[in-house]
Every structure is written in structure tokens, then in C-alpha cells.
CSV table of C-alpha atoms in Angstrom, one decimal:
chain,number,residue,atom,x,y,z
A,14,UNK,CA,4.0,92.1,-16.5
A,15,UNK,CA,0.5,90.7,-16.3
A,16,UNK,CA,0.4,89.8,-20.0
A,17,UNK,CA,3.8,88.0,-19.7
A,18,UNK,CA,2.5,86.0,-16.7
A,19,UNK,CA,-0.6,85.0,-18.6
A,20,UNK,CA,1.5,83.7,-21.6
A,21,UNK,CA,3.7,81.7,-19.3
A,22,UNK,CA,0.7,80.2,-17.6
A,23,UNK,CA,-0.6,79.2,-21.0
A,24,UNK,CA,2.7,77.5,-21.9
A,25,UNK,CA,2.7,75.6,-18.6
A,26,UNK,CA,-0.9,74.6,-19.0
A,27,UNK,CA,-0.3,73.3,-22.5
A,28,UNK,CA,2.8,71.3,-21.3
A,29,UNK,CA,0.7,69.9,-18.5
A,30,UNK,CA,-1.9,68.7,-20.9
A,31,UNK,CA,0.7,67.1,-23.1
A,32,UNK,CA,2.2,65.2,-20.1
A,33,UNK,CA,-1.2,64.1,-19.0
A,34,UNK,CA,-2.1,62.9,-22.5
A,35,UNK,CA,1.2,61.0,-22.7
A,36,UNK,CA,0.6,59.4,-19.3
A,37,UNK,CA,-2.9,58.4,-20.3
A,38,UNK,CA,-1.5,56.9,-23.5
A,39,UNK,CA,1.2,54.9,-21.7
A,40,UNK,CA,-1.4,53.6,-19.3
A,41,UNK,CA,-3.6,52.5,-22.1
A,42,UNK,CA,-0.6,50.8,-23.8
A,43,UNK,CA,0.3,49.0,-20.5
A,44,UNK,CA,-3.2,47.8,-20.1
A,45,UNK,CA,-3.3,46.5,-23.6
A,46,UNK,CA,0.1,44.7,-23.2
A,47,UNK,CA,-0.9,43.2,-19.9
A,48,UNK,CA,-4.2,42.1,-21.3
A,49,UNK,CA,-2.4,40.5,-24.2
A,50,UNK,CA,0.0,38.7,-21.9
A,51,UNK,CA,-2.8,37.6,-19.6
A,52,UNK,CA,-4.7,36.2,-22.6
A,53,UNK,CA,-1.7,34.2,-23.7
A,54,UNK,CA,-0.7,32.8,-20.2
A,55,UNK,CA,-2.0,29.7,-18.6
A,56,UNK,CA,-2.0,29.0,-14.8
A,57,UNK,CA,-1.3,25.4,-13.7
A,58,UNK,CA,-0.9,23.6,-10.4
A,59,UNK,CA,-0.3,19.9,-9.5
A,60,UNK,CA,-2.1,17.4,-7.4
A,61,UNK,CA,-0.3,15.2,-4.8
A,62,UNK,CA,-0.3,12.3,-7.3
A,63,UNK,CA,0.8,14.3,-10.3
A,64,UNK,CA,4.0,15.7,-11.9
A,65,UNK,CA,4.2,17.9,-14.9
A,66,UNK,CA,6.8,18.7,-17.6
A,67,UNK,CA,6.9,22.3,-18.7
A,68,UNK,CA,8.0,23.1,-22.3
A,69,UNK,CA,8.4,26.6,-23.7
A,70,UNK,CA,8.0,27.6,-27.4
A,71,UNK,CA,5.4,27.9,-30.0
A,72,UNK,CA,4.7,28.2,-33.7
A,73,UNK,CA,7.5,30.6,-34.4
A,74,UNK,CA,10.2,29.3,-32.1
A,75,UNK,CA,11.8,26.0,-31.1
A,76,UNK,CA,10.2,24.0,-28.3
A,77,UNK,CA,12.5,23.7,-25.3
A,78,UNK,CA,12.3,21.9,-22.0
A,79,UNK,CA,12.0,24.3,-19.1
A,80,UNK,CA,11.4,22.4,-15.8
A,81,UNK,CA,9.5,19.7,-13.9
A,82,UNK,CA,6.6,20.8,-11.8
A,83,UNK,CA,6.6,18.6,-8.7
A,84,UNK,CA,3.5,17.2,-7.0
A,85,UNK,CA,1.5,19.5,-4.8
A,86,UNK,CA,3.0,22.6,-6.4
A,87,UNK,CA,1.1,25.9,-6.4
A,88,UNK,CA,0.3,28.1,-9.3
A,89,UNK,CA,2.8,28.0,-12.2
A,90,UNK,CA,2.3,30.3,-15.2
A,91,UNK,CA,2.9,29.1,-18.8
A,92,UNK,CA,3.8,31.7,-21.3
A,93,UNK,CA,2.1,32.2,-24.7
A,94,UNK,CA,2.7,29.0,-26.7
A,95,UNK,CA,4.0,27.0,-23.7
A,96,UNK,CA,2.8,23.5,-23.0
A,97,UNK,CA,2.8,21.1,-20.1
A,98,UNK,CA,2.3,17.3,-19.8
A,99,UNK,CA,0.9,15.5,-16.8
A,100,UNK,CA,2.2,12.1,-15.6
A,101,UNK,CA,1.2,10.0,-12.5
A,102,UNK,CA,3.2,10.2,-9.3
A,103,UNK,CA,3.0,7.1,-7.1
A,104,UNK,CA,1.9,3.5,-7.5
A,105,UNK,CA,0.3,2.3,-10.7
A,106,UNK,CA,-0.9,-1.1,-11.8
A,107,UNK,CA,-0.9,-3.1,-15.1
A,108,UNK,CA,-3.9,-5.4,-14.6
A,109,UNK,CA,-4.1,-8.5,-16.9
A,110,UNK,CA,-7.0,-10.2,-15.2
A,111,UNK,CA,-9.3,-9.8,-18.1
A,112,UNK,CA,-11.9,-8.0,-16.0
A,113,UNK,CA,-13.9,-5.1,-17.3
A,114,UNK,CA,-11.6,-2.4,-15.9
A,115,UNK,CA,-8.3,-4.2,-16.5
A,116,UNK,CA,-5.7,-3.0,-19.0
A,117,UNK,CA,-5.5,-6.4,-20.7
A,118,UNK,CA,-7.0,-9.8,-21.0
A,119,UNK,CA,-5.4,-12.8,-19.4
A,120,UNK,CA,-2.1,-14.0,-20.8
A,121,UNK,CA,-1.9,-17.4,-22.6
A,122,UNK,CA,1.0,-19.7,-22.0
A,123,UNK,CA,2.1,-23.2,-23.3
A,124,UNK,CA,3.5,-25.8,-20.9
A,125,UNK,CA,6.3,-28.2,-21.5
A,126,UNK,CA,3.8,-30.8,-22.6
A,127,UNK,CA,2.1,-28.5,-25.0
A,128,UNK,CA,-1.0,-27.6,-23.1
A,129,UNK,CA,-2.3,-24.0,-23.3
A,130,UNK,CA,-3.1,-22.3,-19.9
A,131,UNK,CA,-4.4,-18.8,-19.1
A,132,UNK,CA,-2.8,-16.7,-16.4
A,133,UNK,CA,-4.3,-13.7,-14.7
A,134,UNK,CA,-2.4,-11.2,-12.5
A,135,UNK,CA,-1.0,-7.7,-12.2
A,136,UNK,CA,2.3,-5.8,-12.2
A,137,UNK,CA,2.6,-3.0,-9.7
A,138,UNK,CA,5.1,-0.2,-10.3
A,139,UNK,CA,5.9,3.5,-10.1
A,140,UNK,CA,6.8,5.6,-13.1
A,141,UNK,CA,10.3,7.0,-12.6
A,142,UNK,CA,9.6,10.7,-12.0
A,143,UNK,CA,13.2,11.7,-11.5
A,144,UNK,CA,13.1,14.9,-13.6
A,145,UNK,CA,15.7,14.0,-16.3
A,146,UNK,CA,14.5,10.4,-16.5
A,147,UNK,CA,10.9,11.5,-16.8
A,148,UNK,CA,11.8,14.0,-19.5
A,149,UNK,CA,13.6,11.2,-21.5
A,150,UNK,CA,10.5,8.9,-21.1
A,151,UNK,CA,8.2,11.6,-22.3
A,152,UNK,CA,10.3,12.5,-25.4
A,153,UNK,CA,11.0,8.9,-26.3
A,154,UNK,CA,7.8,7.1,-25.4
A,155,UNK,CA,5.2,9.5,-24.0
A,156,UNK,CA,4.9,11.6,-27.1
A,157,UNK,CA,4.8,8.6,-29.4
A,158,UNK,CA,1.9,6.9,-27.5
A,159,UNK,CA,0.3,10.1,-26.2
A,160,UNK,CA,0.5,8.4,-22.8
A,161,UNK,CA,0.5,11.6,-20.7
A,162,UNK,CA,-2.7,12.3,-18.7
A,163,UNK,CA,-5.2,14.8,-19.8
A,164,UNK,CA,-7.8,15.0,-17.0
A,165,UNK,CA,-7.2,11.4,-16.1
A,166,UNK,CA,-5.8,8.2,-17.5
A,167,UNK,CA,-5.6,8.2,-21.3
A,168,UNK,CA,-6.1,5.6,-23.9
A,169,UNK,CA,-2.4,6.3,-24.8
A,170,UNK,CA,-1.4,5.3,-21.3
A,171,UNK,CA,-3.1,1.9,-21.7
A,172,UNK,CA,-1.6,1.4,-25.2
A,173,UNK,CA,1.8,2.2,-23.8
A,174,UNK,CA,1.4,-0.3,-20.9
A,175,UNK,CA,0.2,-3.0,-23.3
A,176,UNK,CA,3.4,-2.7,-25.3
A,177,UNK,CA,5.9,-2.2,-22.4
A,178,UNK,CA,4.4,-4.6,-20.0
A,179,UNK,CA,2.2,-7.2,-21.7
A,180,UNK,CA,4.7,-8.2,-24.4
A,181,UNK,CA,7.6,-8.7,-21.9
A,182,UNK,CA,5.3,-10.6,-19.6
A,183,UNK,CA,4.1,-12.8,-22.4
A,184,UNK,CA,7.7,-13.6,-23.4
A,185,UNK,CA,8.7,-14.3,-19.8
A,186,UNK,CA,5.7,-16.5,-19.0
A,187,UNK,CA,6.2,-18.5,-22.2
A,188,UNK,CA,9.9,-19.0,-21.6
A,189,UNK,CA,9.3,-20.1,-17.9
A,190,UNK,CA,6.4,-22.4,-18.7
A,191,UNK,CA,8.4,-24.4,-21.2
A,192,UNK,CA,10.2,-25.8,-18.1
A,193,UNK,CA,7.1,-27.3,-16.4
A,194,UNK,CA,4.3,-29.8,-17.2
A,195,UNK,CA,0.7,-28.5,-16.9
A,196,UNK,CA,-0.5,-30.8,-14.1
A,197,UNK,CA,2.3,-29.6,-11.9
A,198,UNK,CA,1.7,-26.0,-12.7
A,199,UNK,CA,-1.9,-26.4,-11.9
A,200,UNK,CA,-1.7,-28.8,-8.9
A,201,UNK,CA,1.7,-28.6,-7.3
A,202,UNK,CA,2.3,-25.5,-5.1
A,203,UNK,CA,6.1,-26.0,-5.0
A,204,UNK,CA,6.3,-26.1,-8.8
A,205,UNK,CA,4.1,-23.0,-9.1
A,206,UNK,CA,6.4,-21.2,-6.7
A,207,UNK,CA,9.4,-22.1,-8.8
A,208,UNK,CA,7.6,-21.0,-12.0
A,209,UNK,CA,6.6,-17.6,-10.4
A,210,UNK,CA,10.2,-16.9,-9.4
A,211,UNK,CA,11.4,-17.7,-12.9
A,212,UNK,CA,8.7,-15.6,-14.5
A,213,UNK,CA,9.7,-12.7,-12.2
A,214,UNK,CA,13.3,-12.9,-13.1
A,215,UNK,CA,12.6,-12.9,-16.8
A,216,UNK,CA,9.8,-10.4,-16.8
A,217,UNK,CA,11.9,-7.7,-15.0
A,218,UNK,CA,14.8,-8.3,-17.5
A,219,UNK,CA,12.5,-8.1,-20.5
A,220,UNK,CA,10.6,-5.0,-19.3
A,221,UNK,CA,13.9,-3.1,-18.9
A,222,UNK,CA,15.1,-4.3,-22.3
A,223,UNK,CA,11.9,-3.2,-24.0
A,224,UNK,CA,11.9,0.2,-22.4
A,225,UNK,CA,15.6,0.8,-22.8
A,226,UNK,CA,16.0,2.4,-19.4
A,227,UNK,CA,14.7,2.3,-15.8
A,228,UNK,CA,11.4,4.0,-16.5
A,229,UNK,CA,9.4,1.6,-14.4
A,230,UNK,CA,10.4,1.2,-10.7
A,231,UNK,CA,9.4,-0.6,-7.6
A,232,UNK,CA,6.0,0.5,-6.2
A,233,UNK,CA,7.5,2.7,-3.3
A,234,UNK,CA,10.1,4.5,-5.4
A,235,UNK,CA,10.0,8.2,-4.7
A,236,UNK,CA,12.3,9.6,-7.4
A,237,UNK,CA,15.7,9.1,-5.7
A,238,UNK,CA,18.0,6.2,-5.0
A,239,UNK,CA,17.7,2.8,-6.6
A,240,UNK,CA,14.8,2.3,-9.0
A,241,UNK,CA,14.1,-1.3,-7.9
A,242,UNK,CA,12.0,-3.9,-9.7
A,243,UNK,CA,8.4,-4.1,-10.7
A,244,UNK,CA,6.3,-6.3,-8.4
A,245,UNK,CA,4.4,-9.2,-10.0
A,246,UNK,CA,1.3,-10.9,-8.6
A,247,UNK,CA,0.4,-14.0,-10.6
A,248,UNK,CA,-2.5,-16.4,-10.2
A,249,UNK,CA,-2.4,-20.1,-10.7
A,250,UNK,CA,-2.3,-21.0,-14.4
A,251,UNK,CA,-5.8,-22.3,-15.5
A,252,UNK,CA,-6.0,-25.1,-18.2
A,253,UNK,CA,-9.1,-25.6,-20.4
A,254,UNK,CA,-12.2,-26.8,-18.5
A,255,UNK,CA,-12.1,-30.1,-20.4
A,256,UNK,CA,-8.8,-30.9,-18.8
A,257,UNK,CA,-9.9,-29.9,-15.4
A,258,UNK,CA,-12.9,-32.2,-15.7
A,259,UNK,CA,-10.7,-35.0,-17.0
A,260,UNK,CA,-8.3,-34.5,-14.0
A,261,UNK,CA,-11.2,-34.6,-11.6
A,262,UNK,CA,-12.5,-37.8,-13.2
A,263,UNK,CA,-8.9,-39.3,-12.9
A,264,UNK,CA,-8.8,-38.4,-9.2
A,265,UNK,CA,-12.2,-39.9,-8.7
A,266,UNK,CA,-11.1,-43.1,-10.4
A,267,UNK,CA,-8.0,-43.3,-8.2
A,268,UNK,CA,-10.2,-42.9,-5.1
A,269,UNK,CA,-12.6,-45.6,-6.3
A,270,UNK,CA,-9.6,-47.9,-7.0
A,271,UNK,CA,-8.2,-47.3,-3.6
A,272,UNK,CA,-11.6,-48.0,-2.0
A,273,UNK,CA,-11.9,-51.3,-4.0
A,274,UNK,CA,-8.4,-52.3,-2.8
A,275,UNK,CA,-9.5,-51.8,0.7
A,276,UNK,CA,-12.6,-53.9,0.1
A,277,UNK,CA,-10.5,-56.6,-1.5
A,278,UNK,CA,-8.1,-56.6,1.5
A,279,UNK,CA,-11.0,-57.0,3.9
A,280,UNK,CA,-12.5,-59.9,1.9
A,281,UNK,CA,-9.2,-61.6,1.8
A,282,UNK,CA,-8.8,-61.3,5.5
A,283,UNK,CA,-12.2,-62.8,6.1
A,284,UNK,CA,-11.5,-65.7,3.8
A,285,UNK,CA,-8.3,-66.5,5.6
A,286,UNK,CA,-10.2,-66.4,8.9
A,287,UNK,CA,-12.8,-68.9,7.5
A,288,UNK,CA,-10.1,-71.2,6.3
A,289,UNK,CA,-8.5,-71.3,9.7
A,290,UNK,CA,-11.9,-71.9,11.3
A,291,UNK,CA,-12.6,-74.9,8.9
A,292,UNK,CA,-9.2,-76.3,9.8
A,293,UNK,CA,-10.1,-76.3,13.5
A,294,UNK,CA,-13.9,-77.2,13.5
A,295,UNK,CA,-14.3,-78.9,10.1
A,296,UNK,CA,-16.7,-77.7,7.4
A,297,UNK,CA,-20.0,-78.3,9.4
A,298,UNK,CA,-18.5,-76.9,12.6
A,299,UNK,CA,-17.4,-73.8,10.7
A,300,UNK,CA,-20.9,-73.3,9.2
A,301,UNK,CA,-22.4,-73.7,12.6
A,302,UNK,CA,-20.0,-71.3,14.2
A,303,UNK,CA,-20.7,-68.7,11.5
A,304,UNK,CA,-24.4,-69.1,11.9
A,305,UNK,CA,-24.1,-68.6,15.7
A,306,UNK,CA,-21.9,-65.5,15.1
A,307,UNK,CA,-24.5,-64.1,12.7
A,308,UNK,CA,-27.4,-64.7,15.2
A,309,UNK,CA,-29.1,-67.3,13.0
A,310,UNK,CA,-28.7,-70.1,15.5
A,311,UNK,CA,-29.5,-69.7,19.2
A,312,UNK,CA,-27.6,-71.7,21.8
A,313,UNK,CA,-29.9,-72.9,24.5
A,314,UNK,CA,-28.5,-74.2,27.8
A,315,UNK,CA,-29.7,-77.7,28.8
A,316,UNK,CA,-31.3,-77.9,32.3
A,317,UNK,CA,-30.4,-80.7,34.6
A,318,UNK,CA,-33.9,-82.4,34.3
A,319,UNK,CA,-33.2,-82.8,30.6
A,320,UNK,CA,-36.4,-81.1,29.4
A,321,UNK,CA,-36.0,-78.5,26.6
A,322,UNK,CA,-38.5,-76.1,25.2
A,323,UNK,CA,-37.6,-74.8,21.7
A,324,UNK,CA,-39.3,-71.7,20.4
A,325,UNK,CA,-38.6,-71.1,16.7
A,326,UNK,CA,-37.3,-67.7,15.7
A,327,UNK,CA,-39.8,-65.5,14.0
A,328,UNK,CA,-38.7,-64.2,10.6
């Protein structure tokens, strides 16, 4: 009985060792698998001014769109081989002022009377971050130009703006400028306002035509409802400095001519006055009257006794 119990105990002991070994092996396998998964996963989150597109796939499988990661989202995990692309959420500006930080130099236009002028300004907009529209933008335009953000605004974003904003704006301004003469564009506020309105109409039309969809919306667009129009801010067209100088000289000549006309009118009035004076007093009387008026002759009253003392005027 004692020997049988000992044999059973040995069997149980061996079985226990096998189970323990199997458990340890499974634990090791689990750790390895988890480590492999952790090494292949990426954790992302979004800032308040950022939206991301999540794509699954890798070298051995097709790349497929998964979802949009909205602004201010917490940790999202990307699987092995997955990728994400960041785009701006909120107002953006295409600056064509020609300054150091601008996206473009000033835009040149030609007026109705064939004068070249330079125009500075900006276009303010919001990228359409409605999920399906943003996905289309990314797959049709973003990948081509690499315009997605990678730690900040990319060169691809600037190249994209130069194509989808500068070229339509250039076309719109040229078309609108052919309707006005340069002096009126430069000097007449009402004409400039008409020109701005025409540029705005054409620019919004050409931007949509170039992009092929409503990818660029009004500055306060939040992803739902009507996309709206890009807002343009345009400075006064500037002609070459030589024309500005010539215009200033022309204005100065006009002012001088006006001043001379006023002088001529004054002289004519004085001559008419002298003519009337001669008609009343005669030539000598008119000369004497003028001398008295100018203070060159002093009138001395004659006393009753008839004696007069004359003191010559000192010169």
C-alpha cells in the first residue's frame, strides 16, 4: 500500500511538472507575441488644429482606408504597417505679398491699356475636413504633392497652394484687369472696388475648377453644412515707379497751371479796375490815385492861414 501510494505520488508530481512547464512555455510565447505586436504598433494623438487619416496595410497586403482621427483625439494605435497622414484643421492663408514668410511673390497683372501692375494680398480658407472629402483630397492631391504635414507645414503644402491658388488667382486678376485702365485702378477707389469684386467672382470659380471639388472652404467652415467661398484680401495694384513719378509730375503740373490761372484772373481784374479808374480820373489822376493808394504820395491838409510845411519822405 505504501509502495503504490509512492508510485501515484510520482505520477502526480511528473504531471504537475509537465503542466508547469507548459504554462511557463505559453507565458513565454505570449510575452514574445505581445512584444512583437508592441514593436509593430504606433500610438498617435491629434492636436486641436489637426486631423489625421488612418490607412491599414503594408508590404504584403493592400492599403485600405480605415478612418479619420478628429482633432483633440486621444491615443489611437496603428497596427504593423499602418500609416497616418496629418492635415490642418482650421483657418489657413495663402499669402502672395512677396514677403519673406509668404507662400508666393506678388502677382503681376496687365491693365486694359497694357500697363503691368503688381498686386499683393492673401486668400484665407479652411481645408474641407469632412472625412470623405478629406480622403478624396488626400488620394487625388495630397499624395501627389506630399502636402500632408509632417511635424509642421511641408514644402509639399506650399507647392500645392501655389498650383491650386496662385494659378487661379493669376487667371482671375488678369481677366478682371483687362476691363480697367491703370490710372483708375491705381487712383480711383470706386474702380478698385469694382475690380476687387470681379476678381473675387472669377477667383472662386477658377479655384473650384482647378481643384475639381469643394476642397477649400470659407475660413469658419467646421466640416458640416455649406463649404462657402475663400475670402480674398487684395491690395491696391502698384504700377512701375516710373509711372508713379510721372503721375506725380502730371498732378504737380496741373496744380501749377491752376495756380497760374488764378494769378491771371487776379491780374485781369486789376487791369479792369485801372481801366475804370482812368475813365473817371484821366491818366494823370489815375496815376496819382494809385500812388496815394500805394503810400508813395502823402496827402497834407491845407491850414486856413495858407502856410504849408513839406517834409520829404525818407527812402
